[in-house]
Tab-separated table of C-alpha atoms in Angstrom:
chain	number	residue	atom	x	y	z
F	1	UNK	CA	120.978	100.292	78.558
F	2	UNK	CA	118.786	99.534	81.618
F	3	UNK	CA	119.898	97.147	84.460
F	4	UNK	CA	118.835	95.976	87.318
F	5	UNK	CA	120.918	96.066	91.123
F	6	UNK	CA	120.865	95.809	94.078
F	7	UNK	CA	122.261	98.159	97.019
F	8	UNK	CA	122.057	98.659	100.267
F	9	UNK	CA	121.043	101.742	102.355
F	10	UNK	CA	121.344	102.107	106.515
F	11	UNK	CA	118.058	102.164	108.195
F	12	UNK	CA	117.179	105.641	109.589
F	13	UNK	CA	115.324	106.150	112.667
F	14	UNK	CA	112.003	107.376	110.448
F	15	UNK	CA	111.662	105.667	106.955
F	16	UNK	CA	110.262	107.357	104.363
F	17	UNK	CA	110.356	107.088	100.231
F	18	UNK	CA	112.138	110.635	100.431
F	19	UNK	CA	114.766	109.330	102.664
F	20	UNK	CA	115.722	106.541	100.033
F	21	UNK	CA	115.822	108.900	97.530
F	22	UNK	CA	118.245	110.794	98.524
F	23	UNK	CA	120.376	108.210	99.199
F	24	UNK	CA	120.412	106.682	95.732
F	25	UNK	CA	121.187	110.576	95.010
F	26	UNK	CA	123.925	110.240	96.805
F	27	UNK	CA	124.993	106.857	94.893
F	28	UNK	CA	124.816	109.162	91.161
F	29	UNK	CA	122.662	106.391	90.027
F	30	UNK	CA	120.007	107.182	87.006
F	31	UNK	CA	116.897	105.349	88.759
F	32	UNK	CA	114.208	104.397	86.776
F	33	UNK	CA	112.687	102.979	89.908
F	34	UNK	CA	113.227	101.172	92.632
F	35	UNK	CA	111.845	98.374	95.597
F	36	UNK	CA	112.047	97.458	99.218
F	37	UNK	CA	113.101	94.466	99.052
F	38	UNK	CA	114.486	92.214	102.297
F	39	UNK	CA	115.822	94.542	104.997
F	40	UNK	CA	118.165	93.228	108.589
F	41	UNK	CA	118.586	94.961	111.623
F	42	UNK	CA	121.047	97.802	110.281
F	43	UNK	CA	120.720	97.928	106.625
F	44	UNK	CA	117.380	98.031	103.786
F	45	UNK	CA	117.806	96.386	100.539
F	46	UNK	CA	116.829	97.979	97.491
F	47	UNK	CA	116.428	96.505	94.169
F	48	UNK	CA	117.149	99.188	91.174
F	49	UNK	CA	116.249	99.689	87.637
F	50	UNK	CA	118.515	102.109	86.962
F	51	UNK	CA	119.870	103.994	83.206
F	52	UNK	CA	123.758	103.259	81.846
């Protein structure tokens, strides 16, 4: 089944699509894909697609 989530990730000192990669590694999620979606001063939201 595919669902959709959201998490949050901190916000490293130099951004890049690599960088939230590996953190949604680090989650064990099955990502299908994923978005930017609002971000604060300490923490990025991402919006998932991800496999369960």
């Amino acid at each position: 089944m595919i669902t959709t989530k959201e998490v949050k990730i901190k916000i490293p000192e130099d951004f890049s699509s690599e960088y939230v990669e590996a953190e949604l590694k680090k989650m064990n999620l099955d990502v299908l894909r994923w978005a930017l979606t609002d971000f604060d001063k300490d923490y990025y939201t991402i919006s998932l697609a991800v496999v369960e």
